[in-house]
Amino acid sequence: MSCIQRSPEHDGVRAVVEYDDKSSLLAMRLKYGVRLGLAELIAQHMQRFLPEVPKDTLIVPVPLHRWRLWSRGFNQSVLIGKALAKRNSLEMHSKILLRKSATPPLRSMSAKKRRKIVGNAFRISSGAERQIAGKTIILVDDVYTTGSTANACAKILKGSGATRVLVYCWARVLTDYDKP
């Protein structure tokens, strides 16, 4: 179902680039090639979106399940979020949003299957409602594909008191509908 039929839970996506063969290389090198310095480059490009948000905006990275974090050794969204926060004197909280269940890699799945898998995969940490109440949240991820993960996260954040959730990512997969 397209966003025309189903409104997204978030309040918009800000992507640095369109996802294609070239932009995917950078995301893959960060995520799987352990080129951690690329997080700083991504954050540098993301900061052009910051004039639209209040100064008390919180950065919240999309969380990994502890097993994936353990096997990879890092969360690329946390690295990007930290770099963005540091460059712009914003707060980043990597423990507000938690992934409560492990999910398989979503790469080759349909939007419907992704929604089903990630629909209940996230939760808010105990006491986090106080930190996000009335705030704008920047939800940081590396790639925005179908929006299933971002929507699941935004639904939890807004249900816990956030007034606005913007998704910042390196690359966004564009459908024919999205292209001019």
mmCIF file of N, CA, C and O in Angstrom, residues 43 50 59 79-93:
data_model
loop_
_atom_site.group_PDB
_atom_site.id
_atom_site.type_symbol
_atom_site.label_atom_id
_atom_site.label_comp_id
_atom_site.label_asym_id
_atom_site.label_seq_id
_atom_site.Cartn_x
_atom_site.Cartn_y
_atom_site.Cartn_z
ATOM 1 N N ALA A 43 27.226 12.347 8.336
ATOM 2 C CA ALA A 43 26.719 13.374 9.257
ATOM 3 C C ALA A 43 26.996 14.776 8.714
ATOM 4 O O ALA A 43 26.146 15.671 8.828
ATOM 5 N N LEU A 50 19.388 20.531 9.240
ATOM 6 C CA LEU A 50 19.148 20.948 10.626
ATOM 7 C C LEU A 50 18.472 22.308 10.811
ATOM 8 O O LEU A 50 17.804 22.495 11.841
ATOM 9 N N ILE A 59 18.406 13.481 18.873
ATOM 10 C CA ILE A 59 18.777 12.505 17.856
ATOM 11 C C ILE A 59 18.623 11.120 18.467
ATOM 12 O O ILE A 59 19.157 10.841 19.548
ATOM 13 N N LEU A 79 26.707 5.590 15.121
ATOM 14 C CA LEU A 79 27.912 6.331 14.711
ATOM 15 C C LEU A 79 27.548 7.608 13.953
ATOM 16 O O LEU A 79 28.126 8.669 14.187
ATOM 17 N N ILE A 80 26.590 7.509 13.052
ATOM 18 C CA ILE A 80 26.137 8.685 12.296
ATOM 19 C C ILE A 80 25.492 9.691 13.251
ATOM 20 O O ILE A 80 25.779 10.896 13.191
ATOM 21 N N GLY A 81 24.630 9.198 14.140
ATOM 22 C CA GLY A 81 23.957 10.074 15.101
ATOM 23 C C GLY A 81 24.936 10.795 16.019
ATOM 24 O O GLY A 81 24.780 11.996 16.277
ATOM 25 N N LYS A 82 25.938 10.081 16.506
ATOM 26 C CA LYS A 82 26.949 10.706 17.374
ATOM 27 C C LYS A 82 27.689 11.807 16.640
ATOM 28 O O LYS A 82 27.930 12.886 17.189
ATOM 29 N N ALA A 83 28.069 11.535 15.402
ATOM 30 C CA ALA A 83 28.797 12.535 14.617
ATOM 31 C C ALA A 83 27.920 13.760 14.354
ATOM 32 O O ALA A 83 28.380 14.900 14.460
ATOM 33 N N LEU A 84 26.654 13.541 14.035
ATOM 34 C CA LEU A 84 25.733 14.649 13.783
ATOM 35 C C LEU A 84 25.516 15.462 15.062
ATOM 36 O O LEU A 84 25.514 16.698 15.034
ATOM 37 N N ALA A 85 25.351 14.796 16.179
ATOM 38 C CA ALA A 85 25.149 15.468 17.458
ATOM 39 C C ALA A 85 26.380 16.297 17.843
ATOM 40 O O ALA A 85 26.256 17.464 18.231
ATOM 41 N N LYS A 86 27.535 15.706 17.706
ATOM 42 C CA LYS A 86 28.776 16.391 18.095
ATOM 43 C C LYS A 86 29.024 17.625 17.235
ATOM 44 O O LYS A 86 29.376 18.681 17.746
ATOM 45 N N ARG A 87 28.804 17.509 15.930
ATOM 46 C CA ARG A 87 29.033 18.617 15.007
ATOM 47 C C ARG A 87 28.089 19.787 15.267
ATOM 48 O O ARG A 87 28.385 20.911 14.890
ATOM 49 N N ASN A 88 26.933 19.509 15.881
ATOM 50 C CA ASN A 88 25.884 20.523 15.964
ATOM 51 C C ASN A 88 25.369 20.772 17.373
ATOM 52 O O ASN A 88 24.320 21.379 17.547
ATOM 53 N N SER A 89 26.093 20.301 18.383
ATOM 54 C CA SER A 89 25.728 20.504 19.791
ATOM 55 C C SER A 89 24.290 20.083 20.095
ATOM 56 O O SER A 89 23.557 20.783 20.783
ATOM 57 N N LEU A 90 23.909 18.930 19.564
ATOM 58 C CA LEU A 90 22.597 18.351 19.853
ATOM 59 C C LEU A 90 22.786 17.147 20.766
ATOM 60 O O LEU A 90 23.874 16.577 20.832
ATOM 61 N N GLU A 91 21.715 16.758 21.424
ATOM 62 C CA GLU A 91 21.764 15.559 22.263
ATOM 63 C C GLU A 91 21.419 14.338 21.424
ATOM 64 O O GLU A 91 20.504 14.383 20.607
ATOM 65 N N MET A 92 22.168 13.254 21.653
ATOM 66 C CA MET A 92 21.831 11.983 21.035
ATOM 67 C C MET A 92 21.616 10.965 22.135
ATOM 68 O O MET A 92 22.384 10.913 23.093
ATOM 69 N N HIS A 93 20.551 10.191 21.996
ATOM 70 C CA HIS A 93 20.231 9.167 22.991
ATOM 71 C C HIS A 93 20.057 7.826 22.279
ATOM 72 O O HIS A 93 19.056 7.610 21.607
#
